[in-house]
PDB file of C-alpha atoms in Angstrom:
ATOM      1  CA  MET A   1      50.541 251.396 186.236  1.00  0.00           C
ATOM      2  CA  ALA A   2      53.761 252.007 188.010  1.00  0.00           C
ATOM      3  CA  ASN A   3      56.142 249.216 188.893  1.00  0.00           C
ATOM      4  CA  LYS A   4      55.952 248.153 192.480  1.00  0.00           C
ATOM      5  CA  PRO A   5      59.241 248.415 194.322  1.00  0.00           C
ATOM      6  CA  ARG A   6      60.750 244.969 194.967  1.00  0.00           C
ATOM      7  CA  ASN A   7      62.256 243.907 198.219  1.00  0.00           C
ATOM      8  CA  LYS A   8      65.979 243.506 197.959  1.00  0.00           C
ATOM      9  CA  MET A   9      67.235 239.947 198.152  1.00  0.00           C
ATOM     10  CA  SER A  10      69.631 239.169 200.975  1.00  0.00           C
ATOM     11  CA  VAL A  11      73.232 238.365 200.104  1.00  0.00           C
ATOM     12  CA  SER A  12      72.841 234.741 201.224  1.00  0.00           C
ATOM     13  CA  ASN A  13      69.721 234.257 199.074  1.00  0.00           C
ATOM     14  CA  ARG A  14      71.480 235.750 196.055  1.00  0.00           C
ATOM     15  CA  ALA A  15      74.445 233.435 196.627  1.00  0.00           C
ATOM     16  CA  LYS A  16      72.144 230.384 196.733  1.00  0.00           C
ATOM     17  CA  GLN A  17      71.161 231.052 193.119  1.00  0.00           C
ATOM     18  CA  PHE A  18      74.699 230.322 191.995  1.00  0.00           C
ATOM     19  CA  MET A  19      75.472 227.314 194.184  1.00  0.00           C
ATOM     20  CA  PRO A  20      76.190 224.013 192.418  1.00  0.00           C
ATOM     21  CA  PHE A  21      73.152 221.844 191.907  1.00  0.00           C
ATOM     22  CA  SER A  22      73.066 218.067 191.825  1.00  0.00           C
ATOM     23  CA  ALA A  23      69.999 216.814 189.991  1.00  0.00           C
ATOM     24  CA  LEU A  24      70.672 213.256 191.132  1.00  0.00           C
ATOM     25  CA  SER A  25      71.155 213.524 194.860  1.00  0.00           C
ATOM     26  CA  GLY A  26      73.159 210.600 196.215  1.00  0.00           C
ATOM     27  CA  PHE A  27      74.394 209.575 192.757  1.00  0.00           C
ATOM     28  CA  LYS A  28      78.012 210.540 193.454  1.00  0.00           C
ATOM     29  CA  GLU A  29      78.055 208.529 196.700  1.00  0.00           C
ATOM     30  CA  ALA A  30      76.482 205.508 194.995  1.00  0.00           C
ATOM     31  CA  LEU A  31      79.054 205.693 192.218  1.00  0.00           C
ATOM     32  CA  GLU A  32      81.882 205.802 194.773  1.00  0.00           C
ATOM     33  CA  GLN A  33      80.479 202.681 196.472  1.00  0.00           C
ATOM     34  CA  VAL A  34      80.424 200.838 193.139  1.00  0.00           C
ATOM     35  CA  GLU A  35      84.057 201.802 192.531  1.00  0.00           C
ATOM     36  CA  ILE A  36      85.030 200.507 195.990  1.00  0.00           C
ATOM     37  CA  LYS A  37      83.264 197.199 195.336  1.00  0.00           C
ATOM     38  CA  LYS A  38      85.022 196.841 191.975  1.00  0.00           C
ATOM     39  CA  ALA A  39      88.435 197.452 193.536  1.00  0.00           C
ATOM     40  CA  ARG A  40      87.799 195.076 196.438  1.00  0.00           C
ATOM     41  CA  GLU A  41      89.660 191.769 196.565  1.00  0.00           C
ATOM     42  CA  GLU A  42      88.402 188.745 198.443  1.00  0.00           C
ATOM     43  CA  LYS A  43      90.449 187.457 201.355  1.00  0.00           C
ATOM     44  CA  ILE A  44      92.222 184.199 200.570  1.00  0.00           C
ATOM     45  CA  GLU A  45      91.702 181.402 203.088  1.00  0.00           C
ATOM     46  CA  LEU A  46      95.056 179.776 203.851  1.00  0.00           C
ATOM     47  CA  SER A  47      95.463 176.018 203.988  1.00  0.00           C
ATOM     48  CA  GLN A  48      96.556 174.345 207.217  1.00  0.00           C
ATOM     49  CA  SER A  49     100.091 173.811 205.872  1.00  0.00           C
ATOM     50  CA  GLN A  50     100.356 177.497 204.883  1.00  0.00           C
ATOM     51  CA  LYS A  51      99.230 178.520 208.380  1.00  0.00           C
ATOM     52  CA  GLU A  52     101.812 176.213 209.957  1.00  0.00           C
ATOM     53  CA  ARG A  53     104.564 177.616 207.723  1.00  0.00           C
ATOM     54  CA  LEU A  54     103.636 181.209 208.696  1.00  0.00           C
ATOM     55  CA  ASN A  55     103.488 180.189 212.354  1.00  0.00           C
ATOM     56  CA  ASN A  56     107.012 178.721 212.127  1.00  0.00           C
ATOM     57  CA  ILE A  57     108.325 181.904 210.502  1.00  0.00           C
ATOM     58  CA  ILE A  58     106.691 184.045 213.196  1.00  0.00           C
ATOM     59  CA  LYS A  59     108.179 181.881 215.963  1.00  0.00           C
ATOM     60  CA  SER A  60     111.659 182.267 214.457  1.00  0.00           C
ATOM     61  CA  LEU A  61     111.529 186.082 214.280  1.00  0.00           C
ATOM     62  CA  ILE A  62     114.063 188.015 216.335  1.00  0.00           C
ATOM     63  CA  LEU A  63     113.693 191.622 217.498  1.00  0.00           C
ATOM     64  CA  ASN A  64     114.522 194.091 214.683  1.00  0.00           C
ATOM     65  CA  ASP A  65     114.548 191.446 211.922  1.00  0.00           C
ATOM     66  CA  GLU A  66     113.772 193.198 208.635  1.00  0.00           C
ATOM     67  CA  ILE A  67     110.584 191.601 207.288  1.00  0.00           C
ATOM     68  CA  LYS A  68     108.080 192.072 204.487  1.00  0.00           C
ATOM     69  CA  VAL A  69     104.470 191.136 205.238  1.00  0.00           C
ATOM     70  CA  GLU A  70     101.564 190.788 202.831  1.00  0.00           C
ATOM     71  CA  TYR A  71      98.252 191.185 204.663  1.00  0.00           C
ATOM     72  CA  TYR A  72      94.565 191.800 203.953  1.00  0.00           C
ATOM     73  CA  ASP A  73      93.323 195.256 204.983  1.00  0.00           C
ATOM     74  CA  GLY A  74      89.601 194.594 204.458  1.00  0.00           C
ATOM     75  CA  ASN A  75      89.521 195.595 200.777  1.00  0.00           C
ATOM     76  CA  LYS A  76      92.750 194.354 199.239  1.00  0.00           C
ATOM     77  CA  TYR A  77      96.167 192.945 200.015  1.00  0.00           C
ATOM     78  CA  GLN A  78      98.858 195.359 201.183  1.00  0.00           C
ATOM     79  CA  LEU A  79     102.630 195.009 201.544  1.00  0.00           C
ATOM     80  CA  ILE A  80     104.531 196.429 204.470  1.00  0.00           C
ATOM     81  CA  THR A  81     108.258 196.264 205.098  1.00  0.00           C
ATOM     82  CA  GLY A  82     109.861 197.126 208.396  1.00  0.00           C
ATOM     83  CA  ALA A  83     111.585 196.002 211.547  1.00  0.00           C
ATOM     84  CA  PHE A  84     109.884 193.279 213.584  1.00  0.00           C
ATOM     85  CA  LYS A  85     109.119 194.587 217.083  1.00  0.00           C
ATOM     86  CA  LYS A  86     106.979 192.041 218.908  1.00  0.00           C
ATOM     87  CA  ILE A  87     104.102 189.565 218.917  1.00  0.00           C
ATOM     88  CA  ASP A  88     101.010 190.195 221.036  1.00  0.00           C
ATOM     89  CA  GLU A  89      99.906 186.658 221.888  1.00  0.00           C
ATOM     90  CA  ILE A  90      96.730 187.806 223.644  1.00  0.00           C
ATOM     91  CA  TYR A  91      95.303 189.782 220.707  1.00  0.00           C
ATOM     92  CA  HIS A  92      97.198 187.849 217.980  1.00  0.00           C
ATOM     93  CA  ASN A  93      98.902 190.921 216.526  1.00  0.00           C
ATOM     94  CA  ILE A  94     102.359 191.443 215.068  1.00  0.00           C
ATOM     95  CA  TYR A  95     104.141 194.787 215.437  1.00  0.00           C
ATOM     96  CA  ILE A  96     106.210 195.944 212.465  1.00  0.00           C
ATOM     97  CA  GLY A  97     107.752 199.334 213.080  1.00  0.00           C
ATOM     98  CA  LYS A  98     104.803 201.428 214.264  1.00  0.00           C
ATOM     99  CA  GLU A  99     102.214 199.290 212.445  1.00  0.00           C
ATOM    100  CA  ILE A 100     100.049 196.648 214.140  1.00  0.00           C
ATOM    101  CA  ILE A 101      98.708 193.815 211.982  1.00  0.00           C
ATOM    102  CA  SER A 102      96.415 190.977 213.004  1.00  0.00           C
ATOM    103  CA  ILE A 103      98.166 187.646 212.465  1.00  0.00           C
ATOM    104  CA  GLU A 104      94.938 186.183 211.033  1.00  0.00           C
ATOM    105  CA  LEU A 105      95.103 188.692 208.144  1.00  0.00           C
ATOM    106  CA  ILE A 106      98.655 187.784 207.086  1.00  0.00           C
ATOM    107  CA  LYS A 107      99.067 185.964 203.792  1.00  0.00           C
ATOM    108  CA  GLU A 108     102.872 185.913 203.511  1.00  0.00           C
ATOM    109  CA  ILE A 109     105.962 186.824 205.534  1.00  0.00           C
ATOM    110  CA  GLU A 110     109.436 187.201 204.096  1.00  0.00           C
ATOM    111  CA  VAL A 111     112.466 187.645 206.358  1.00  0.00           C
ATOM    112  CA  TYR A 112     115.533 189.507 205.039  1.00  0.00           C
ATOM    113  CA  TYR A 113     118.754 188.062 206.438  1.00  0.00           C
TER     114      TYR A 113
END
């Protein structure tokens, strides 16, 4: 018996044979989520006296004061240093350089004189 001629495989079908294969679909994403949870810090709730102290510092700020702010970004605490620009009293935000930070997320403010 003679061999039957085979249909040629298209280029895209041949390429699919050599594409990477993930036996555990979704495993990589699940692993990334676990890593994010491990790296996540909990937000610290400030005492009333700490809030009052921060409020007094914020009230004393003058345009272009050089300040360092420690704030919670949703996963961990971040530090930012820059020139104080303004306070948005309606939305409770502080502007440092081009950054906007919610006052409720601030843990510490240091003013450089």
